[in-house]
């Protein structure tokens, strides 16, 4: 730090007052944010947090601090109960959600037992029954298939069991009266709508959609895309929708080639693709045939797992993965503390991250 920076840096009392005000406002403070706001080093911020913890004014957690009064959260403590987590994948997308769950579980003194299912699992109830029996679980957080023939049987079982549960990135209702189950989801439809409006603001009138599988996420993305097209007055002739096969299947490359063929033939100037690998493949195919991205074709990816690593870096919709995990466990903890509380359904907004793969529509593609 230079002499001038040292002179501008706030004094300890000012820093700590700012820190406590931020904590009261946001319910959590992060070292990385405070270093930028205060213009001091991370070591200085950690020292301030440690001092305030000794004074009983906050509790340290990894990367920052939380209040000690329990109103906005509690510090990490030793696990006193176990919850089960079942997600359909342990590699793509879900690790970020699970990390958020594990962090929140530590704050509530809960231990997580993690199990992986698959998108093809026909009936997840036997696995859940074994998990509940083997681990003496206090609660469940799960992302089951909601489109399988056994989906309503699973919902009925969740309603009958004495183990409270929260659905994550899934929604379901109990027949026959459609009582909702507790759930936390990303607002994927809003994310798609944001992406299409971003492209429209750049002058694009023909915006296509490529979705990777018939999953709850893809269906919501498609719904948001259609809503945006309706908002913008795009007719059915001005956009197209494609379902790409699994990227590990041999027909994937041909399907991507046909997507770009259709875009070129129809005058489509922008595409929204779920997810990053599908978007990568579209950009690569377009570049291989001499098209410019974003000059000839703008591309937005949905998921933002690795979109920023590609060249050009992809504009992407980023679902709030960690926040969804945090909220799901927090909802379960609140249910355990108060079994009579009303059913809560939480939707968390994603964020559009604008990078290099989107730009103004080329003058030659503008409609006259």
CSV table of C-alpha atoms in Angstrom, one decimal:
chain,number,residue,atom,x,y,z
A,1,UNK,CA,0.0,0.0,0.0
A,2,UNK,CA,1.4,3.4,-0.9
A,3,UNK,CA,1.7,6.3,1.5
A,4,UNK,CA,-1.2,8.1,-0.2
A,5,UNK,CA,-3.4,5.0,0.1
A,6,UNK,CA,-2.5,4.6,3.7
A,7,UNK,CA,-3.6,8.2,4.3
A,8,UNK,CA,-6.9,7.6,2.6
A,9,UNK,CA,-7.6,4.3,4.4
A,10,UNK,CA,-10.2,4.5,7.2
A,11,UNK,CA,-9.1,4.2,10.8
A,12,UNK,CA,-9.9,1.0,12.7
A,13,UNK,CA,-12.9,2.5,14.4
A,14,UNK,CA,-14.3,3.7,11.1
A,15,UNK,CA,-13.7,0.3,9.5
A,16,UNK,CA,-15.4,-1.6,12.2
A,17,UNK,CA,-18.4,0.8,12.3
A,18,UNK,CA,-18.7,0.3,8.5
A,19,UNK,CA,-18.4,-3.5,9.0
A,20,UNK,CA,-21.1,-3.7,11.6
A,21,UNK,CA,-23.4,-1.4,9.6
A,22,UNK,CA,-23.0,-3.7,6.6
A,23,UNK,CA,-23.7,-6.7,8.7
A,24,UNK,CA,-26.9,-5.2,10.1
A,25,UNK,CA,-28.0,-4.3,6.6
A,26,UNK,CA,-27.1,-7.5,4.7
A,27,UNK,CA,-27.1,-10.2,7.4
A,28,UNK,CA,-23.6,-11.3,6.3
A,29,UNK,CA,-20.3,-9.6,5.4
A,30,UNK,CA,-17.6,-11.0,3.1
A,31,UNK,CA,-13.9,-10.3,3.4
A,32,UNK,CA,-13.5,-9.8,-0.4
A,33,UNK,CA,-16.3,-7.2,-0.5
A,34,UNK,CA,-14.9,-5.3,2.5
A,35,UNK,CA,-11.4,-5.1,1.1
A,36,UNK,CA,-12.7,-3.4,-2.0
A,37,UNK,CA,-15.1,-1.1,-0.2
A,38,UNK,CA,-12.6,0.0,2.4
A,39,UNK,CA,-9.4,0.0,0.3
A,40,UNK,CA,-7.5,-2.1,2.8
A,41,UNK,CA,-6.0,-5.6,2.7
A,42,UNK,CA,-7.8,-8.8,3.5
A,43,UNK,CA,-5.5,-9.3,6.5
A,44,UNK,CA,-6.7,-6.0,8.0
A,45,UNK,CA,-10.4,-6.9,7.5
A,46,UNK,CA,-9.8,-10.4,9.1
A,47,UNK,CA,-8.1,-8.7,12.0
A,48,UNK,CA,-11.1,-6.4,12.5
A,49,UNK,CA,-13.5,-9.3,12.3
A,50,UNK,CA,-11.5,-11.2,14.9
A,51,UNK,CA,-11.6,-8.2,17.2
A,52,UNK,CA,-15.3,-7.8,16.8
A,53,UNK,CA,-15.8,-11.5,17.5
A,54,UNK,CA,-13.9,-11.2,20.7
A,55,UNK,CA,-16.2,-8.3,21.7
A,56,UNK,CA,-19.2,-10.6,21.0
A,57,UNK,CA,-20.5,-8.5,18.1
A,58,UNK,CA,-20.4,-11.1,15.4
A,59,UNK,CA,-19.3,-14.6,14.5
A,60,UNK,CA,-16.7,-15.5,12.0
A,61,UNK,CA,-17.5,-17.9,9.2
A,62,UNK,CA,-15.4,-19.0,6.2
A,63,UNK,CA,-14.8,-15.9,4.1
A,64,UNK,CA,-16.6,-13.4,6.3
A,65,UNK,CA,-18.9,-13.0,9.3
A,66,UNK,CA,-22.5,-13.4,10.4
A,67,UNK,CA,-24.5,-12.0,13.3
A,68,UNK,CA,-24.6,-13.7,16.7
A,69,UNK,CA,-28.2,-13.1,17.6
A,70,UNK,CA,-29.6,-15.7,15.2
A,71,UNK,CA,-31.8,-13.2,13.4
A,72,UNK,CA,-30.1,-13.4,10.0
A,73,UNK,CA,-28.1,-16.6,10.6
A,74,UNK,CA,-25.9,-18.4,13.1
A,75,UNK,CA,-22.2,-19.2,13.2
A,76,UNK,CA,-20.9,-22.7,12.3
A,77,UNK,CA,-21.3,-25.1,15.1
A,78,UNK,CA,-20.8,-28.8,15.7
A,79,UNK,CA,-23.4,-31.0,13.9
A,80,UNK,CA,-26.3,-32.2,16.1
A,81,UNK,CA,-28.6,-33.7,13.5
A,82,UNK,CA,-28.3,-35.2,10.0
A,83,UNK,CA,-30.1,-34.3,6.8
A,84,UNK,CA,-30.1,-36.2,3.6
A,85,UNK,CA,-29.4,-34.6,0.2
A,86,UNK,CA,-30.3,-36.3,-3.1
A,87,UNK,CA,-29.3,-34.6,-6.4
A,88,UNK,CA,-29.4,-35.9,-10.0
A,89,UNK,CA,-25.7,-35.2,-10.7
A,90,UNK,CA,-22.5,-34.9,-8.8
A,91,UNK,CA,-20.6,-33.2,-11.6
A,92,UNK,CA,-22.2,-30.5,-13.7
A,93,UNK,CA,-24.3,-27.6,-12.1
A,94,UNK,CA,-25.1,-29.4,-8.9
A,95,UNK,CA,-21.7,-29.1,-7.0
A,96,UNK,CA,-22.3,-25.3,-6.6
A,97,UNK,CA,-25.8,-26.0,-5.2
A,98,UNK,CA,-24.4,-28.7,-2.8
A,99,UNK,CA,-21.6,-26.4,-1.6
A,100,UNK,CA,-24.2,-23.8,-0.6
A,101,UNK,CA,-26.2,-26.5,1.2
A,102,UNK,CA,-23.1,-27.7,3.1
A,103,UNK,CA,-22.2,-24.2,4.2
A,104,UNK,CA,-25.7,-23.5,5.4
A,105,UNK,CA,-25.9,-26.8,7.2
A,106,UNK,CA,-22.8,-26.0,9.2
A,107,UNK,CA,-24.3,-22.7,10.3
A,108,UNK,CA,-27.4,-24.6,11.6
A,109,UNK,CA,-25.4,-27.4,13.2
A,110,UNK,CA,-26.6,-30.0,10.6
A,111,UNK,CA,-24.6,-32.8,9.0
A,112,UNK,CA,-25.2,-33.5,5.3
A,113,UNK,CA,-25.3,-37.0,3.9
A,114,UNK,CA,-25.1,-36.7,0.1
A,115,UNK,CA,-26.4,-39.1,-2.5
A,116,UNK,CA,-26.5,-38.9,-6.3
A,117,UNK,CA,-29.3,-40.1,-8.5
A,118,UNK,CA,-29.5,-39.5,-12.2
A,119,UNK,CA,-31.8,-37.8,-14.7
A,120,UNK,CA,-32.8,-41.2,-16.0
A,121,UNK,CA,-33.8,-42.7,-12.6
A,122,UNK,CA,-37.3,-44.1,-12.9
A,123,UNK,CA,-38.2,-44.2,-9.2
A,124,UNK,CA,-36.1,-42.6,-6.5
A,125,UNK,CA,-38.3,-43.5,-3.6
A,126,UNK,CA,-36.5,-46.8,-2.7
A,127,UNK,CA,-33.1,-45.0,-2.5
A,128,UNK,CA,-34.7,-42.3,-0.3
A,129,UNK,CA,-36.3,-44.9,2.0
A,130,UNK,CA,-33.0,-46.6,2.4
A,131,UNK,CA,-31.3,-43.3,3.1
A,132,UNK,CA,-33.9,-42.3,5.7
A,133,UNK,CA,-33.7,-45.7,7.5
A,134,UNK,CA,-29.9,-46.0,7.5
A,135,UNK,CA,-29.0,-42.4,8.6
A,136,UNK,CA,-31.9,-41.6,11.0
A,137,UNK,CA,-32.4,-38.4,9.1
A,138,UNK,CA,-34.1,-35.3,10.5
A,139,UNK,CA,-34.9,-33.9,7.1
A,140,UNK,CA,-34.4,-34.2,3.3
A,141,UNK,CA,-33.4,-31.8,0.6
A,142,UNK,CA,-33.9,-33.4,-2.8
A,143,UNK,CA,-34.2,-32.8,-6.6
A,144,UNK,CA,-36.3,-35.7,-7.8
A,145,UNK,CA,-37.6,-36.3,-11.3
A,146,UNK,CA,-41.0,-34.7,-11.5
A,147,UNK,CA,-41.9,-36.0,-14.9
A,148,UNK,CA,-41.6,-39.8,-14.3
A,149,UNK,CA,-44.5,-42.2,-14.0
A,150,UNK,CA,-43.6,-42.5,-10.3
A,151,UNK,CA,-43.4,-38.8,-9.5
A,152,UNK,CA,-46.8,-38.5,-7.8
A,153,UNK,CA,-46.0,-41.7,-5.7
A,154,UNK,CA,-42.9,-40.0,-4.5
A,155,UNK,CA,-44.7,-36.8,-3.7
A,156,UNK,CA,-47.3,-38.9,-1.7
A,157,UNK,CA,-44.5,-40.6,0.2
A,158,UNK,CA,-42.9,-37.3,1.1
A,159,UNK,CA,-46.2,-36.0,2.4
A,160,UNK,CA,-46.7,-39.2,4.5
A,161,UNK,CA,-43.3,-39.5,6.0
A,162,UNK,CA,-42.5,-37.8,9.3
A,163,UNK,CA,-39.2,-36.5,7.8
A,164,UNK,CA,-39.6,-32.9,6.6
A,165,UNK,CA,-38.4,-32.2,3.1
A,166,UNK,CA,-37.6,-29.4,0.7
A,167,UNK,CA,-37.4,-29.7,-3.0
A,168,UNK,CA,-34.5,-27.9,-4.7
A,169,UNK,CA,-34.7,-26.7,-8.3
A,170,UNK,CA,-38.0,-28.7,-8.5
A,171,UNK,CA,-41.6,-27.9,-7.7
A,172,UNK,CA,-44.4,-30.4,-7.0
A,173,UNK,CA,-48.0,-30.5,-5.7
A,174,UNK,CA,-49.9,-33.2,-3.8
A,175,UNK,CA,-52.9,-34.7,-5.5
A,176,UNK,CA,-55.9,-34.3,-5.5
A,177,UNK,CA,-56.0,-30.8,-4.1
A,178,UNK,CA,-52.7,-29.5,-5.4
A,179,UNK,CA,-51.1,-28.6,-2.1
A,180,UNK,CA,-47.6,-27.4,-2.8
A,181,UNK,CA,-44.5,-29.0,-1.3
A,182,UNK,CA,-41.9,-26.7,0.2
A,183,UNK,CA,-39.3,-25.7,-2.5
A,184,UNK,CA,-36.5,-23.4,-3.5
A,185,UNK,CA,-35.9,-22.8,-7.2
A,186,UNK,CA,-33.9,-20.5,-9.5
A,187,UNK,CA,-36.3,-18.4,-11.6
A,188,UNK,CA,-35.1,-19.9,-14.9
A,189,UNK,CA,-37.9,-18.5,-16.9
A,190,UNK,CA,-36.9,-15.0,-15.8
A,191,UNK,CA,-33.3,-15.8,-16.7
A,192,UNK,CA,-34.3,-16.7,-20.3
A,193,UNK,CA,-36.5,-13.6,-20.5
A,194,UNK,CA,-33.6,-11.4,-19.5
A,195,UNK,CA,-31.3,-13.0,-22.1
A,196,UNK,CA,-33.8,-12.5,-24.9
A,197,UNK,CA,-34.5,-8.9,-23.9
A,198,UNK,CA,-30.7,-8.3,-23.8
A,199,UNK,CA,-30.5,-9.5,-27.4
A,200,UNK,CA,-33.5,-7.5,-28.4
A,201,UNK,CA,-31.9,-4.4,-27.0
A,202,UNK,CA,-28.9,-5.1,-29.3
A,203,UNK,CA,-31.3,-5.1,-32.3
A,204,UNK,CA,-31.9,-8.8,-32.7
A,205,UNK,CA,-35.3,-9.8,-34.0
A,206,UNK,CA,-34.7,-13.4,-34.8
A,207,UNK,CA,-33.7,-15.2,-31.6
A,208,UNK,CA,-33.5,-19.0,-31.5
A,209,UNK,CA,-33.4,-21.4,-28.6
A,210,UNK,CA,-31.4,-24.6,-28.1
A,211,UNK,CA,-32.2,-26.7,-25.0
A,212,UNK,CA,-30.2,-29.7,-24.0
A,213,UNK,CA,-32.7,-32.0,-22.5
A,214,UNK,CA,-36.4,-32.3,-21.4
A,215,UNK,CA,-35.6,-31.3,-17.8
A,216,UNK,CA,-37.5,-29.0,-15.5
A,217,UNK,CA,-34.8,-26.4,-16.1
A,218,UNK,CA,-35.1,-26.7,-19.9
A,219,UNK,CA,-38.9,-26.4,-19.8
A,220,UNK,CA,-38.7,-23.2,-17.7
A,221,UNK,CA,-36.1,-21.7,-19.9
A,222,UNK,CA,-38.3,-22.5,-22.9
A,223,UNK,CA,-41.3,-20.9,-21.2
A,224,UNK,CA,-39.3,-17.7,-20.5
A,225,UNK,CA,-38.0,-17.6,-24.0
A,226,UNK,CA,-41.5,-17.9,-25.4
A,227,UNK,CA,-42.8,-15.2,-23.0
A,228,UNK,CA,-40.0,-12.9,-24.1
A,229,UNK,CA,-40.8,-13.5,-27.8
A,230,UNK,CA,-44.4,-12.6,-27.0
A,231,UNK,CA,-43.4,-9.5,-25.1
A,232,UNK,CA,-41.3,-8.4,-28.0
A,233,UNK,CA,-43.9,-9.1,-30.7
A,234,UNK,CA,-41.9,-11.8,-32.4
A,235,UNK,CA,-44.1,-14.1,-34.6
A,236,UNK,CA,-43.5,-17.9,-34.9
A,237,UNK,CA,-41.8,-17.3,-38.2
A,238,UNK,CA,-39.1,-15.1,-36.5
A,239,UNK,CA,-37.7,-17.7,-34.1
A,240,UNK,CA,-37.1,-21.4,-33.7
A,241,UNK,CA,-36.6,-23.9,-31.0
A,242,UNK,CA,-34.4,-27.0,-31.0
A,243,UNK,CA,-33.8,-29.9,-28.6
A,244,UNK,CA,-30.2,-31.1,-28.8
A,245,UNK,CA,-29.4,-34.7,-27.9
A,246,UNK,CA,-27.0,-35.5,-25.1
A,247,UNK,CA,-23.6,-34.1,-26.0
A,248,UNK,CA,-21.9,-37.5,-25.4
A,249,UNK,CA,-24.0,-39.1,-28.1
A,250,UNK,CA,-22.7,-39.5,-31.6
A,251,UNK,CA,-25.6,-37.5,-33.2
A,252,UNK,CA,-24.8,-34.4,-31.1
A,253,UNK,CA,-22.4,-32.9,-33.6
A,254,UNK,CA,-24.9,-33.3,-36.5
A,255,UNK,CA,-27.6,-31.7,-34.4
A,256,UNK,CA,-25.4,-28.7,-33.7
A,257,UNK,CA,-24.6,-28.4,-37.4
A,258,UNK,CA,-28.3,-28.4,-38.2
A,259,UNK,CA,-28.9,-25.7,-35.6
A,260,UNK,CA,-26.4,-23.4,-37.3
A,261,UNK,CA,-27.7,-24.3,-40.7
A,262,UNK,CA,-31.2,-23.3,-39.6
A,263,UNK,CA,-30.0,-20.1,-38.1
A,264,UNK,CA,-28.2,-19.1,-41.3
A,265,UNK,CA,-31.1,-20.1,-43.6
A,266,UNK,CA,-33.7,-18.4,-41.5
A,267,UNK,CA,-31.8,-15.2,-40.9
A,268,UNK,CA,-31.6,-15.9,-37.2
A,269,UNK,CA,-29.0,-13.5,-35.7
A,270,UNK,CA,-28.9,-14.7,-32.0
A,271,UNK,CA,-29.2,-17.9,-30.1
A,272,UNK,CA,-29.9,-18.8,-26.4
A,273,UNK,CA,-28.4,-22.2,-25.6
A,274,UNK,CA,-28.8,-24.4,-22.5
A,275,UNK,CA,-26.1,-25.1,-21.4
A,276,UNK,CA,-22.5,-24.0,-21.7
A,277,UNK,CA,-21.2,-27.1,-23.7
A,278,UNK,CA,-24.1,-26.7,-26.2
A,279,UNK,CA,-23.2,-23.0,-26.5
A,280,UNK,CA,-19.5,-23.8,-27.0
A,281,UNK,CA,-20.4,-26.3,-29.8
A,282,UNK,CA,-22.6,-23.8,-31.5
A,283,UNK,CA,-19.9,-21.0,-31.5
A,284,UNK,CA,-17.2,-23.5,-32.6
A,285,UNK,CA,-19.4,-24.7,-35.5
A,286,UNK,CA,-20.2,-21.2,-36.6
A,287,UNK,CA,-16.6,-20.1,-36.5
A,288,UNK,CA,-15.5,-23.2,-38.4
A,289,UNK,CA,-17.7,-22.2,-41.3
A,290,UNK,CA,-16.4,-18.6,-41.3
A,291,UNK,CA,-19.1,-16.9,-39.3
A,292,UNK,CA,-18.2,-14.2,-36.8
A,293,UNK,CA,-19.4,-14.4,-33.2
A,294,UNK,CA,-20.9,-12.0,-32.3
A,295,UNK,CA,-20.7,-10.2,-35.7
A,296,UNK,CA,-22.8,-12.7,-37.6
A,297,UNK,CA,-24.3,-14.6,-34.7
A,298,UNK,CA,-24.7,-13.6,-31.1
A,299,UNK,CA,-24.8,-16.5,-28.5
A,300,UNK,CA,-26.0,-16.5,-24.9
A,301,UNK,CA,-25.3,-19.5,-22.7
A,302,UNK,CA,-27.5,-20.6,-19.9
A,303,UNK,CA,-25.7,-21.9,-16.7
A,304,UNK,CA,-22.4,-20.0,-16.7
A,305,UNK,CA,-20.4,-22.9,-15.3
A,306,UNK,CA,-17.4,-22.3,-17.6
A,307,UNK,CA,-18.8,-19.8,-20.1
A,308,UNK,CA,-16.2,-17.2,-19.3
A,309,UNK,CA,-13.3,-19.5,-20.2
A,310,UNK,CA,-14.3,-19.8,-23.9
A,311,UNK,CA,-13.0,-17.6,-26.7
A,312,UNK,CA,-14.9,-15.4,-27.2
A,313,UNK,CA,-16.0,-15.3,-23.6
A,314,UNK,CA,-19.7,-16.2,-23.6
A,315,UNK,CA,-22.4,-13.9,-22.3
A,316,UNK,CA,-24.4,-16.1,-19.9
A,317,UNK,CA,-27.3,-16.3,-17.6
A,318,UNK,CA,-25.9,-17.4,-14.1
A,319,UNK,CA,-28.4,-19.2,-11.9
A,320,UNK,CA,-27.8,-18.5,-8.2
A,321,UNK,CA,-26.5,-22.0,-7.5
A,322,UNK,CA,-25.0,-21.4,-4.0
A,323,UNK,CA,-27.9,-19.2,-2.9
A,324,UNK,CA,-30.4,-21.9,-3.9
A,325,UNK,CA,-28.4,-24.4,-1.7
A,326,UNK,CA,-28.3,-22.0,1.2
A,327,UNK,CA,-32.0,-21.2,1.0
A,328,UNK,CA,-33.0,-24.9,0.7
A,329,UNK,CA,-31.2,-25.9,3.9
A,330,UNK,CA,-32.3,-22.7,5.7
A,331,UNK,CA,-35.9,-23.5,4.8
A,332,UNK,CA,-35.5,-27.0,6.1
A,333,UNK,CA,-34.0,-25.8,9.3
A,334,UNK,CA,-36.8,-23.4,9.9
A,335,UNK,CA,-39.3,-26.2,9.3
A,336,UNK,CA,-37.5,-28.3,11.9
A,337,UNK,CA,-37.7,-25.5,14.4
A,338,UNK,CA,-41.4,-24.7,13.7
A,339,UNK,CA,-43.3,-27.6,12.1
A,340,UNK,CA,-46.5,-25.6,12.0
A,341,UNK,CA,-45.2,-22.8,9.8
A,342,UNK,CA,-46.9,-22.3,6.4
A,343,UNK,CA,-45.4,-23.9,3.3
A,344,UNK,CA,-42.9,-21.7,1.7
A,345,UNK,CA,-41.9,-21.7,-2.0
A,346,UNK,CA,-38.9,-19.6,-2.7
A,347,UNK,CA,-37.8,-18.4,-6.2
A,348,UNK,CA,-34.4,-16.7,-6.5
A,349,UNK,CA,-33.5,-14.5,-9.5
A,350,UNK,CA,-30.5,-15.4,-11.8
A,351,UNK,CA,-28.1,-12.8,-13.2
A,352,UNK,CA,-27.1,-12.0,-16.8
A,353,UNK,CA,-23.4,-11.7,-17.2
A,354,UNK,CA,-22.6,-9.8,-20.4
A,355,UNK,CA,-19.3,-10.8,-22.1
A,356,UNK,CA,-18.0,-10.9,-25.7
A,357,UNK,CA,-20.3,-13.3,-27.5
A,358,UNK,CA,-23.2,-10.8,-27.9
A,359,UNK,CA,-23.2,-7.6,-29.9
A,360,UNK,CA,-25.4,-5.4,-32.1
A,361,UNK,CA,-27.1,-7.1,-35.0
A,362,UNK,CA,-25.2,-6.6,-38.3
A,363,UNK,CA,-26.6,-3.9,-40.5
A,364,UNK,CA,-27.0,-6.4,-43.3
A,365,UNK,CA,-29.3,-8.5,-41.1
A,366,UNK,CA,-31.6,-5.6,-40.1
A,367,UNK,CA,-35.2,-5.9,-41.3
A,368,UNK,CA,-36.4,-3.1,-43.5
